[in-house]
Amino acid sequence: MDTRNMDDTDERLMRRPRYAGVEIRKSAGATYTPAALADFVAQQMLRVATLPRRGSIRVLDPAAGDGALLDALITALPATLRKRLQVRGYDIDQPALAQANERLRRDHPDVDILLEQADFLDVVSRLSNNTTTKRFDLVIANPPYVRTQIMGAQQAQQLARQFGLTGRVDMYYPFLLGISRVLSEDGVAGVITSNRFMSTRSGQVVRRELLSRFRLTQVWDMGDSKPFGAAVLPAVLLARGANPDGTADAAIGFSSLYETREPATTEAADALSALAAGDDEVAGLADGRRFRVRHGVLDHGDTTEGVWRLASVAGEHWLATVAAHTWATFRHIGKIRVGVKSTADKVFIRDDWDGLPDGRPELLRPLITRHAARRFKADMSPAPSRRREILYPHVVVNGRREAADLGLCPNARAYLERHRDTLEARSYLIAAGRRWYELWVPQDPAAWSAPKLVFPDISEKPVFWMDTKGGVVNGECYWLQCQREHEEDLLWLALAVANSGFIEAFYDHRFNNKLYAGRRRFITQYVEQFPLPDPARRESAEAAALARQIHERLPGDDAERLARELDARIWTLFGLAPPAGRS
């Protein structure tokens, strides 16, 4: 579950605390796994399971919630097998367990079911170390998705030590590793989880451990299908038990489901049913939504910690064509940096500096934000009097960044002194040996004056523009400058490539990390891999020149015409034909 936009409801639930791995609702606390998704996971598990022919069949849900997953799995089993079930479940939420007990006793009165109010992460060692305790044949789970900043540093560090995790820890990370300790070698696990671990740096250790501790069978990236009806981008993992030799299986199935605006090529009753569509088909739903369905195999590069992506024969051929026409990547141009972060924006960023009682402060610089985002050239349509500026208290002295001398800036000093209490409350900044009025992440003041490529973190389509006005980039955007002065033309070529329909297709083939409604994440680890054609080619020089012309002529119809022409040229530069409908 993506928790970047968690509200105060989530924080209250963590203080309770609660481990039901589900959508969190403002009104009543939590909703649990929808019946359709629970049935899907149960059916997929039983499709590949080889159950014991005699004796007990042990079933576990480590975060049982209201019992929806266990109910679905028991129901999916043949009646002859239910007599041999030993069902166990854990959750720390007593009201949820009471609801689960009522449901399961009602629906399956003859099944051996024991639900315990306990934290699975506390009992997993006992379960895995007890040599007399049989491991589980079936584990079905929707573990909690709670980020480090919500669960608290102390708990996160404890979990990291217990399960050998590093970096930012999400609660479902140790749950996944804990499941591997209690699943029998021939057992099957079906787990609903966030898809974030597939592509983030913090997910590296989880990706590695999943490939080494399990025999993964299938991964479904459910994308923005909204089974929980909120900002949840789930995935379903289907895995067999302990991997004996510690190596990944030769081929792990991978399917993805993301909303698109393209016309439907087939129909489906709902998002889950859409997964039955063929590879690269667009399934239309009765509610008007359309989903692109892709099927292939899991590719994680040359390392078990590599980003997970879907690979197909057609997709790999497409990427091979691009690679054959790639001279270098954006990484060659220079280092991609995030914008400045003040951790006190209300003090440092305003659009009414001219009206302050102390007079307009010194040290003001134009601020570049996502609100000005437009392809090729920032949209500066707001009146100059309403444009945001940042009080930037950093200068370069003898080639080094230093905090500005406020003794030379009386207006800025008076203003900052009035907000001193707020600024000094940033104790982490003071502890780092910084002055109370500095920005937390200021970047290099000497770099702002040079041309730079700027782009927002999140957008549906690529939106890259060139800043030539010396603006300071805000922390919601990234920026790229040439590390070698004589290569400025490369920056304009990069601008041409980055704003093309080609780069959308490249992103989806290479990374496919989408949020809701087709929004993509343009972060350093992706953009630095964007390809560049050979700048020595005449066609490359023409593309860079067209990008300059578009920048000069915006806004205007002529610029839009040139942008369409440039888009078609970029496809050709990488050995590909522009899709139908592009001129």
Coordinates of C-alpha atoms in Angstrom, one line a residue, residues 5-578:
N5 CA -0.3 10.3 1.3
M6 CA -1.4 8.7 4.6
D7 CA -3.6 10.9 6.7
D8 CA -4.2 11.3 10.4
T9 CA -6.6 8.3 10.3
D10 CA -3.6 6.0 9.5
E11 CA -1.6 7.4 12.3
R12 CA -4.4 6.8 14.8
L13 CA -4.7 3.2 13.6
M14 CA -1.0 2.7 14.1
R15 CA -1.2 4.0 17.6
R16 CA -3.9 1.4 18.4
P17 CA -2.0 -0.5 16.7
R18 CA -3.5 -2.6 13.9
Y19 CA -1.9 -5.1 11.5
A20 CA -4.8 -5.8 9.2
G21 CA -3.1 -5.5 5.8
V22 CA -5.9 -3.6 4.1
E23 CA -7.2 -0.3 2.9
I24 CA -7.6 2.1 5.8
R25 CA -10.9 4.0 5.8
K26 CA -11.5 7.3 7.6
S27 CA -14.9 6.4 8.8
A28 CA -14.6 3.1 10.5
G29 CA -11.0 2.1 10.6
A30 CA -10.4 -0.7 8.1
T31 CA -11.9 -2.6 5.3
Y32 CA -10.6 -6.0 4.5
T33 CA -9.7 -8.0 1.4
P34 CA -12.6 -7.8 -1.1
A35 CA -14.3 -11.2 -1.8
A36 CA -13.4 -11.2 -5.5
L37 CA -9.6 -10.7 -4.8
A38 CA -9.7 -13.2 -1.9
D39 CA -11.3 -15.8 -4.3
F40 CA -8.7 -15.0 -7.0
V41 CA -5.8 -15.6 -4.6
A42 CA -7.3 -18.8 -3.2
Q43 CA -8.0 -20.3 -6.6
Q44 CA -4.6 -19.5 -8.0
M45 CA -3.0 -21.2 -4.9
L46 CA -5.0 -24.4 -5.3
R47 CA -4.2 -24.4 -9.1
V48 CA -0.6 -25.1 -8.3
A49 CA -0.7 -26.7 -4.9
T50 CA 0.3 -30.3 -4.2
L51 CA -1.4 -31.2 -0.9
P52 CA -0.5 -34.0 1.4
R53 CA -2.3 -37.2 0.5
R54 CA -2.8 -38.2 4.1
G55 CA -2.7 -36.6 7.5
S56 CA -3.4 -33.0 8.3
I57 CA -3.3 -30.1 5.8
R58 CA -2.0 -27.0 7.7
V59 CA -3.2 -23.6 6.7
L60 CA -2.0 -20.2 7.9
D61 CA -3.0 -16.5 7.6
P62 CA -0.4 -14.4 9.5
A63 CA -2.6 -11.3 9.4
A64 CA -6.1 -12.8 9.5
G65 CA -8.1 -9.6 9.8
D66 CA -11.8 -10.4 9.4
G67 CA -11.1 -13.8 8.0
A68 CA -12.0 -13.1 4.4
L69 CA -8.9 -14.8 3.0
L70 CA -9.2 -17.9 5.1
D71 CA -12.9 -18.2 4.3
A72 CA -12.1 -18.0 0.5
L73 CA -9.4 -20.6 0.7
I74 CA -11.4 -23.1 2.8
T75 CA -14.4 -22.7 0.5
A76 CA -12.2 -23.3 -2.6
L77 CA -11.0 -26.6 -1.2
P78 CA -12.9 -29.8 -2.0
A79 CA -15.2 -30.8 0.8
T80 CA -13.3 -34.1 1.2
L81 CA -10.1 -32.2 2.1
R82 CA -11.7 -29.8 4.6
K83 CA -12.0 -32.6 7.1
R84 CA -8.2 -32.7 7.3
L85 CA -7.6 -29.0 7.7
Q86 CA -5.8 -27.4 10.6
V87 CA -6.3 -23.7 10.1
R88 CA -4.3 -21.1 12.2
G89 CA -4.5 -17.4 12.1
Y90 CA -2.9 -14.4 13.9
D91 CA -3.8 -10.8 14.3
I92 CA -3.3 -8.3 17.1
D93 CA -6.8 -6.7 16.5
Q94 CA -9.2 -8.5 18.9
P95 CA -12.4 -7.0 17.3
A96 CA -11.3 -8.2 13.9
L97 CA -10.5 -11.7 15.2
A98 CA -13.9 -11.9 16.8
Q99 CA -15.4 -11.1 13.4
A100 CA -13.2 -13.7 11.8
N101 CA -14.1 -16.3 14.3
E102 CA -17.8 -15.7 13.8
R103 CA -17.5 -15.9 10.1
L104 CA -15.4 -19.0 9.9
R105 CA -17.4 -20.9 12.6
R106 CA -20.6 -20.0 10.7
D107 CA -19.3 -21.0 7.2
H108 CA -17.1 -24.0 8.2
P109 CA -18.3 -25.4 11.6
D110 CA -16.6 -28.7 11.1
V111 CA -13.1 -27.4 10.3
D112 CA -10.3 -27.3 13.0
I113 CA -9.8 -23.5 13.3
L114 CA -7.7 -21.6 15.9
L115 CA -7.3 -17.9 15.7
E116 CA -4.9 -16.2 18.2
Q117 CA -4.5 -12.6 19.2
A118 CA -0.8 -12.3 18.6
D119 CA 1.7 -10.5 16.4
F120 CA 2.9 -13.0 13.8
L121 CA 6.3 -11.2 13.8
D122 CA 6.7 -12.1 17.5
V123 CA 5.7 -15.7 17.1
V124 CA 7.4 -16.5 13.8
S125 CA 10.7 -17.5 15.6
R126 CA 8.8 -19.9 17.8
L127 CA 7.0 -21.4 14.9
S128 CA 10.1 -21.8 12.7
N129 CA 12.5 -23.0 15.5
N130 CA 10.2 -25.6 17.1
T131 CA 11.2 -28.9 15.5
T132 CA 8.0 -30.6 16.6
T133 CA 5.8 -28.1 14.8
K134 CA 4.9 -29.0 11.2
R135 CA 5.3 -26.2 8.7
F136 CA 2.3 -25.0 6.8
D137 CA 1.1 -26.4 3.5
L138 CA -0.9 -23.3 2.5
V139 CA -0.2 -19.7 3.6
I140 CA -2.6 -17.0 2.4
A141 CA -1.9 -13.4 3.5
N142 CA -2.6 -9.7 3.1
P143 CA 0.1 -8.4 5.5
P144 CA 0.0 -4.8 6.7
Y145 CA 1.6 -2.1 4.6
V146 CA 3.0 0.5 6.9
R147 CA 6.0 2.7 6.1
T148 CA 8.9 3.4 8.4
Q149 CA 7.9 7.0 9.1
I150 CA 4.5 5.8 10.3
M151 CA 5.5 2.8 12.5
G152 CA 8.3 4.7 14.2
A153 CA 12.1 4.5 14.0
Q154 CA 12.5 2.2 17.1
Q155 CA 10.1 -0.5 15.8
A156 CA 11.5 -0.2 12.3
Q157 CA 15.1 -0.8 13.6
Q158 CA 14.0 -3.7 15.7
L159 CA 12.3 -5.4 12.6
A160 CA 15.4 -4.7 10.5
R161 CA 17.7 -6.4 13.0
Q162 CA 15.3 -9.4 13.4
F163 CA 14.9 -10.1 9.7
G164 CA 18.2 -8.8 8.3
L165 CA 16.7 -5.8 6.5
T166 CA 18.4 -2.6 5.5
G167 CA 17.2 0.9 4.5
R168 CA 13.6 1.9 4.8
V169 CA 11.4 -0.9 6.2
D170 CA 7.8 -1.4 5.3
M171 CA 5.8 -3.7 7.7
Y172 CA 5.1 -6.2 4.9
Y173 CA 8.8 -6.8 4.3
P174 CA 9.3 -8.9 7.5
F175 CA 6.0 -10.5 7.0
L176 CA 7.1 -11.9 3.6
L177 CA 10.4 -13.1 5.1
G178 CA 8.5 -14.6 8.1
I179 CA 6.2 -16.5 5.8
S180 CA 9.3 -18.1 4.2
R181 CA 10.3 -19.5 7.6
V182 CA 7.1 -21.3 8.2
L183 CA 6.1 -22.5 4.7
S184 CA 6.8 -26.2 4.0
E185 CA 9.2 -27.0 1.1
D186 CA 6.2 -28.2 -1.0
G187 CA 3.8 -25.6 0.4
V188 CA 2.2 -22.7 -1.5
A189 CA 1.9 -19.1 -0.5
G190 CA -0.5 -16.6 -2.0
V191 CA 0.3 -13.1 -0.8
I192 CA -1.4 -9.7 -1.5
T193 CA 1.1 -7.0 -1.1
S194 CA 2.1 -3.5 -2.3
N195 CA 3.9 -3.4 -5.6
R196 CA 6.4 -0.8 -4.3
F197 CA 9.1 -3.2 -3.4
M198 CA 9.5 -4.3 -7.0
S199 CA 11.1 -1.0 -8.1
T200 CA 12.3 0.9 -5.0
R201 CA 15.9 0.9 -3.6
S202 CA 14.5 0.0 -0.2
G203 CA 13.0 -3.1 -1.7
Q204 CA 16.3 -4.5 -2.9
V205 CA 16.8 -6.9 0.1
V206 CA 13.2 -8.1 -0.2
R207 CA 13.5 -8.8 -3.9
R208 CA 16.7 -10.8 -3.2
E209 CA 15.2 -12.7 -0.3
L210 CA 12.0 -13.5 -2.2
L211 CA 14.0 -15.0 -5.0
S212 CA 16.3 -17.0 -2.7
R213 CA 13.8 -18.2 0.0
F214 CA 10.9 -19.1 -2.3
R215 CA 10.3 -20.7 -5.6
L216 CA 8.2 -17.9 -7.1
T217 CA 5.7 -19.2 -9.6
Q218 CA 3.7 -16.1 -10.7
V219 CA 3.6 -12.4 -10.0
W220 CA 0.5 -10.2 -10.8
D221 CA 1.1 -6.5 -10.7
M222 CA -2.5 -5.3 -10.2
G223 CA -1.5 -1.7 -10.9
D224 CA -4.3 0.8 -10.6
S225 CA -7.2 -1.7 -10.7
K226 CA -8.3 -0.4 -7.3
P227 CA -9.5 -3.6 -5.6
F228 CA -9.4 -1.7 -2.3
G229 CA -11.0 1.4 -3.7
A230 CA -8.2 3.7 -2.5
A231 CA -4.6 4.7 -3.2
V232 CA -3.4 1.1 -3.1
L233 CA -1.3 -0.4 -5.9
P234 CA -1.3 -4.1 -5.0
A235 CA 0.5 -7.1 -6.3
V236 CA -0.2 -10.8 -5.8
L237 CA 2.7 -13.2 -5.3
L238 CA 2.3 -16.9 -5.8
A239 CA 5.2 -19.0 -4.4
R240 CA 6.2 -22.4 -3.5
G241 CA 8.2 -23.2 -0.3
A242 CA 11.9 -23.0 0.5
N243 CA 14.2 -22.8 -2.5
P244 CA 16.7 -25.6 -1.9
D245 CA 19.6 -24.3 -4.0
G246 CA 19.0 -20.6 -3.4
T247 CA 18.6 -19.7 -7.1
A248 CA 15.7 -18.3 -8.9
D249 CA 13.5 -20.5 -11.1
A250 CA 14.2 -20.3 -14.8
A251 CA 11.0 -18.5 -15.6
I252 CA 8.5 -16.8 -13.3
G253 CA 5.3 -15.7 -14.9
F254 CA 4.5 -12.0 -14.7
S255 CA 1.3 -10.2 -15.6
S256 CA 0.3 -6.6 -15.2
L257 CA -2.9 -4.6 -15.3
Y258 CA -2.9 -0.8 -15.7
E259 CA -5.6 1.7 -16.7
T260 CA -5.3 3.2 -20.1
R261 CA -7.2 5.7 -22.4
E262 CA -6.6 3.6 -25.5
P263 CA -9.6 2.0 -27.2
A264 CA -10.7 -1.5 -25.9
T265 CA -9.9 -4.6 -28.0
T266 CA -11.9 -6.9 -25.7
E267 CA -14.4 -6.8 -22.9
A268 CA -14.2 -8.0 -19.3
A269 CA -16.7 -8.1 -16.4
D270 CA -14.2 -6.6 -13.9
A271 CA -10.6 -5.8 -13.5
L272 CA -9.7 -9.3 -12.2
S273 CA -11.5 -10.9 -15.2
A274 CA -9.5 -8.6 -17.5
L275 CA -6.3 -10.7 -16.6
A276 CA -7.7 -13.4 -18.8
A277 CA -7.2 -11.2 -21.9
G278 CA -4.3 -11.8 -24.2
D279 CA -0.9 -10.1 -24.0
D280 CA -1.1 -6.4 -24.8
E281 CA -4.8 -6.4 -25.2
V282 CA -7.0 -3.6 -23.8
A283 CA -9.9 -4.8 -21.8
G284 CA -13.0 -2.5 -21.5
L285 CA -15.2 -2.7 -18.4
A286 CA -18.9 -1.8 -18.2
D287 CA -18.0 1.2 -16.0
G288 CA -16.0 2.8 -18.8
R289 CA -12.5 1.9 -17.5
R290 CA -10.0 0.3 -19.8
F291 CA -7.0 -1.7 -18.8
R292 CA -4.0 -2.7 -20.7
V293 CA -3.1 -6.3 -19.9
R294 CA 0.4 -7.6 -20.4
H295 CA 1.8 -11.1 -19.9
G296 CA 5.4 -12.3 -19.8
V297 CA 8.1 -13.4 -17.4
L298 CA 9.8 -11.7 -14.5
D299 CA 13.1 -10.0 -15.4
H300 CA 15.3 -8.7 -12.6
G301 CA 18.4 -8.0 -14.5
D302 CA 21.8 -9.5 -13.7
T303 CA 21.3 -9.5 -9.9
T304 CA 18.7 -10.9 -7.5
E305 CA 18.3 -7.3 -6.1
G306 CA 17.5 -5.9 -9.5
V307 CA 14.3 -4.0 -10.2
W308 CA 11.4 -6.3 -11.2
R309 CA 9.9 -5.8 -14.6
L310 CA 7.7 -7.7 -17.1
A311 CA 9.6 -9.1 -20.0
S312 CA 8.0 -10.4 -23.2
V313 CA 9.4 -11.5 -26.5
A314 CA 8.0 -8.5 -28.3
G315 CA 9.1 -6.2 -25.5
E316 CA 12.7 -7.5 -25.4
H317 CA 13.0 -7.2 -29.2
W318 CA 11.8 -3.6 -28.9
L319 CA 14.4 -2.8 -26.2
A320 CA 17.1 -4.5 -28.2
T321 CA 16.3 -2.2 -31.1
V322 CA 16.6 0.8 -28.9
A323 CA 19.9 -0.4 -27.4
A324 CA 21.3 -0.8 -30.8
H325 CA 20.6 2.8 -31.5
T326 CA 21.8 4.1 -28.1
W327 CA 25.0 6.1 -27.8
A328 CA 24.8 6.8 -24.1
T329 CA 22.3 7.5 -21.4
F330 CA 21.2 10.6 -19.5
R331 CA 23.7 9.6 -16.8
H332 CA 26.5 10.6 -19.2
I333 CA 25.4 14.2 -19.2
G334 CA 25.6 14.7 -15.4
K335 CA 24.2 13.9 -12.1
I336 CA 20.5 14.1 -11.6
R337 CA 19.7 16.0 -8.4
V338 CA 16.5 16.7 -6.4
G339 CA 15.5 20.3 -5.8
V340 CA 16.1 22.2 -2.7
K341 CA 14.3 21.3 0.5
S342 CA 13.9 23.9 3.3
T343 CA 11.7 21.9 5.7
A344 CA 10.1 25.3 6.5
D345 CA 8.6 26.3 3.2
K346 CA 6.2 28.8 4.7
V347 CA 9.1 30.8 5.8
F348 CA 11.4 30.6 2.8
I349 CA 8.9 30.5 -0.1
R350 CA 6.3 33.2 -0.7
D351 CA 4.7 35.2 -3.6
D352 CA 4.2 38.5 -1.6
W353 CA 7.8 39.5 -0.7
D354 CA 7.3 43.0 -2.0
G355 CA 4.6 43.7 0.6
L356 CA 6.6 42.8 3.8
P357 CA 7.0 45.5 6.5
D358 CA 10.8 45.0 6.5
G359 CA 11.0 45.6 2.8
R360 CA 11.9 43.2 0.1
P361 CA 14.6 40.9 1.5
E362 CA 17.9 40.4 -0.2
L363 CA 18.9 36.8 -1.3
L364 CA 15.6 36.2 -3.2
R365 CA 15.8 34.0 -6.3
P366 CA 13.1 32.8 -8.7
L367 CA 11.7 29.4 -7.7
I368 CA 10.9 26.6 -10.2
T369 CA 8.0 24.4 -9.0
R370 CA 5.8 21.7 -10.5
H371 CA 3.1 24.4 -10.9
A372 CA 5.1 25.8 -13.8
A373 CA 5.6 22.4 -15.5
R374 CA 5.2 22.4 -19.2
R375 CA 7.1 20.6 -21.9
F376 CA 10.2 22.3 -23.2
K377 CA 9.7 25.7 -21.4
A378 CA 8.2 26.5 -18.0
D379 CA 4.7 28.1 -18.0
M380 CA 5.3 31.5 -16.4
S381 CA 1.7 32.7 -17.1
P382 CA 1.0 34.0 -13.5
A383 CA 1.5 37.7 -13.1
P384 CA 5.1 38.6 -11.9
S385 CA 3.6 39.9 -8.7
R386 CA 2.2 36.4 -7.9
R387 CA 5.2 34.3 -8.8
R388 CA 6.9 32.4 -6.0
E389 CA 10.4 33.3 -5.0
I390 CA 12.7 31.6 -2.5
L391 CA 14.8 33.3 0.1
Y392 CA 18.0 31.4 -0.6
P393 CA 20.5 32.0 2.2
H394 CA 23.5 30.3 0.6
V395 CA 26.4 31.7 -1.4
V396 CA 29.7 30.5 -2.9
V397 CA 32.9 31.7 -1.2
N398 CA 36.2 30.6 -2.7
G399 CA 34.5 27.8 -4.6
R400 CA 32.6 26.5 -1.6
R401 CA 29.0 26.8 -0.5
E402 CA 28.5 28.7 2.7
A403 CA 25.6 30.2 4.6
A404 CA 25.1 33.8 3.6
D405 CA 26.4 36.6 6.0
L406 CA 23.2 38.1 7.3
G407 CA 25.1 41.1 8.4
L408 CA 25.3 42.1 4.7
C409 CA 21.6 41.5 4.2
P410 CA 19.6 43.6 6.7
N411 CA 16.1 43.0 5.3
A412 CA 16.7 39.3 5.0
R413 CA 18.1 39.2 8.5
A414 CA 15.1 41.1 10.0
Y415 CA 12.7 38.8 8.3
L416 CA 14.4 35.6 9.3
E417 CA 14.8 36.8 12.9
R418 CA 11.0 37.2 13.1
H419 CA 10.7 33.5 12.2
R420 CA 13.7 32.3 14.2
D421 CA 11.7 30.1 16.6
T422 CA 10.2 28.2 13.7
L423 CA 13.6 27.8 12.0
E424 CA 15.4 26.8 15.2
A425 CA 12.7 24.1 15.8
R426 CA 14.5 22.2 13.0
S427 CA 16.8 20.6 15.6
Y428 CA 18.2 18.1 13.1
L429 CA 19.7 21.0 11.2
I430 CA 21.3 22.5 14.2
A431 CA 22.6 19.0 15.3
A432 CA 24.3 18.7 11.9
G433 CA 26.4 21.8 12.6
R434 CA 24.4 24.1 10.3
R435 CA 23.2 27.6 11.0
W436 CA 19.6 28.1 12.1
Y437 CA 18.6 30.0 8.9
E438 CA 20.0 27.6 6.3
L439 CA 18.0 25.3 4.0
W440 CA 18.1 21.6 4.8
V441 CA 19.0 20.6 1.3
P442 CA 20.4 23.7 -0.5
Q443 CA 22.3 22.2 -3.4
D444 CA 25.1 24.2 -5.1
P445 CA 24.4 27.9 -5.4
A446 CA 26.9 28.3 -8.3
A447 CA 25.0 25.8 -10.4
W448 CA 21.7 27.7 -10.7
S449 CA 22.8 30.1 -13.4
A450 CA 23.7 27.4 -16.0
P451 CA 21.0 25.9 -18.3
K452 CA 19.4 22.9 -16.7
L453 CA 16.8 20.3 -17.5
V454 CA 13.9 20.3 -15.0
F455 CA 11.1 17.8 -14.5
P456 CA 8.5 16.9 -11.8
D457 CA 8.7 13.7 -9.8
I458 CA 5.2 12.5 -10.8
S459 CA 3.3 13.1 -14.0
E460 CA 1.1 11.2 -16.5
K461 CA 3.3 12.0 -19.4
P462 CA 6.9 13.1 -19.5
V463 CA 7.2 16.9 -18.8
F464 CA 10.8 18.1 -19.1
W465 CA 11.7 21.8 -19.7
M466 CA 14.9 23.8 -20.0
D467 CA 15.5 26.6 -17.5
T468 CA 17.8 29.3 -18.7
K469 CA 16.8 32.0 -16.2
G470 CA 18.8 30.9 -13.2
G471 CA 15.9 29.7 -11.2
V472 CA 16.2 27.5 -8.0
V473 CA 14.5 24.1 -8.4
N474 CA 12.1 23.2 -5.6
G475 CA 12.2 19.8 -3.9
E476 CA 9.2 18.4 -5.8
C477 CA 11.2 18.4 -9.0
Y478 CA 14.5 17.0 -10.3
W479 CA 17.2 18.7 -12.4
L480 CA 20.1 17.8 -14.7
Q481 CA 23.0 20.0 -15.8
C482 CA 26.0 19.2 -18.0
Q483 CA 29.1 18.3 -16.1
R484 CA 31.2 19.3 -19.1
E485 CA 30.6 22.8 -20.4
H486 CA 31.2 21.9 -24.1
E487 CA 28.3 19.4 -24.1
E488 CA 25.4 21.8 -23.7
D489 CA 24.0 20.5 -27.0
L490 CA 23.5 17.1 -25.3
L491 CA 21.2 18.8 -22.8
W492 CA 19.0 20.0 -25.7
L493 CA 19.1 16.6 -27.3
A494 CA 18.0 15.1 -24.0
L495 CA 15.2 17.6 -23.8
A496 CA 14.0 16.4 -27.2
V497 CA 14.2 12.7 -26.2
A498 CA 12.6 13.2 -22.8
N499 CA 9.5 14.9 -24.1
S500 CA 8.7 12.3 -26.8
G501 CA 6.1 9.6 -27.1
F502 CA 9.1 7.3 -27.6
I503 CA 10.3 7.9 -24.0
E504 CA 6.8 7.0 -22.7
A505 CA 7.0 3.7 -24.5
F506 CA 10.6 3.2 -23.3
Y507 CA 9.6 3.9 -19.7
D508 CA 6.7 1.4 -19.9
H509 CA 8.9 -1.3 -21.4
R510 CA 11.9 -0.8 -19.1
F511 CA 10.3 0.2 -15.8
N512 CA 6.5 0.2 -15.9
N513 CA 6.3 1.8 -12.5
K514 CA 2.9 3.6 -12.7
L515 CA 0.7 5.1 -10.1
Y516 CA -3.0 5.8 -10.4
A517 CA -4.6 7.0 -13.7
G518 CA -1.4 6.2 -15.7
R519 CA 0.8 8.6 -13.7
R520 CA 4.5 7.7 -13.9
R521 CA 7.3 8.3 -11.4
F522 CA 10.2 10.2 -13.0
I523 CA 12.9 9.6 -10.4
T524 CA 16.7 9.5 -10.7
Q525 CA 17.1 5.8 -11.0
Y526 CA 14.8 5.8 -14.1
V527 CA 15.7 9.0 -15.8
E528 CA 19.4 8.4 -15.6
Q529 CA 18.8 5.3 -17.8
F530 CA 17.0 7.2 -20.6
P531 CA 18.8 6.6 -23.9
L532 CA 20.6 9.2 -26.0
P533 CA 21.2 8.7 -29.8
D534 CA 24.7 9.4 -31.2
P535 CA 25.1 13.2 -31.1
A536 CA 27.4 13.0 -34.1
R537 CA 24.6 12.0 -36.3
R538 CA 23.0 14.8 -38.4
E539 CA 19.6 13.7 -37.3
S540 CA 20.5 14.1 -33.6
A541 CA 21.8 17.6 -34.2
E542 CA 18.6 18.5 -36.0
A543 CA 16.5 17.1 -33.1
A544 CA 18.5 19.3 -30.6
A545 CA 18.0 22.3 -32.8
L546 CA 14.3 21.7 -33.0
A547 CA 14.1 21.5 -29.2
R548 CA 15.8 24.9 -29.1
Q549 CA 13.3 26.3 -31.6
I550 CA 10.3 25.0 -29.6
H551 CA 11.7 26.5 -26.4
E552 CA 12.1 29.9 -28.1
R553 CA 8.6 29.9 -29.7
L554 CA 6.6 28.8 -26.7
P555 CA 3.8 29.5 -26.2
G556 CA 2.4 29.3 -29.7
D557 CA 0.8 27.1 -32.3
D558 CA 4.0 27.0 -34.2
A559 CA 5.8 25.5 -31.3
E560 CA 3.2 22.7 -31.0
R561 CA 3.6 21.9 -34.7
L562 CA 7.3 21.6 -34.3
A563 CA 6.9 19.4 -31.2
R564 CA 4.8 16.9 -33.3
E565 CA 7.5 16.9 -35.9
L566 CA 10.2 16.4 -33.3
D567 CA 8.3 13.5 -31.7
A568 CA 8.3 11.6 -35.0
R569 CA 12.0 12.2 -35.5
I570 CA 12.9 10.8 -32.1
W571 CA 11.2 7.5 -32.9
T572 CA 13.2 7.2 -36.1
L573 CA 16.5 8.0 -34.3
F574 CA 16.0 4.9 -32.2
G575 CA 15.2 2.7 -35.2
L576 CA 11.5 2.6 -34.7
A577 CA 8.5 3.7 -36.7
P578 CA 6.2 6.3 -35.0

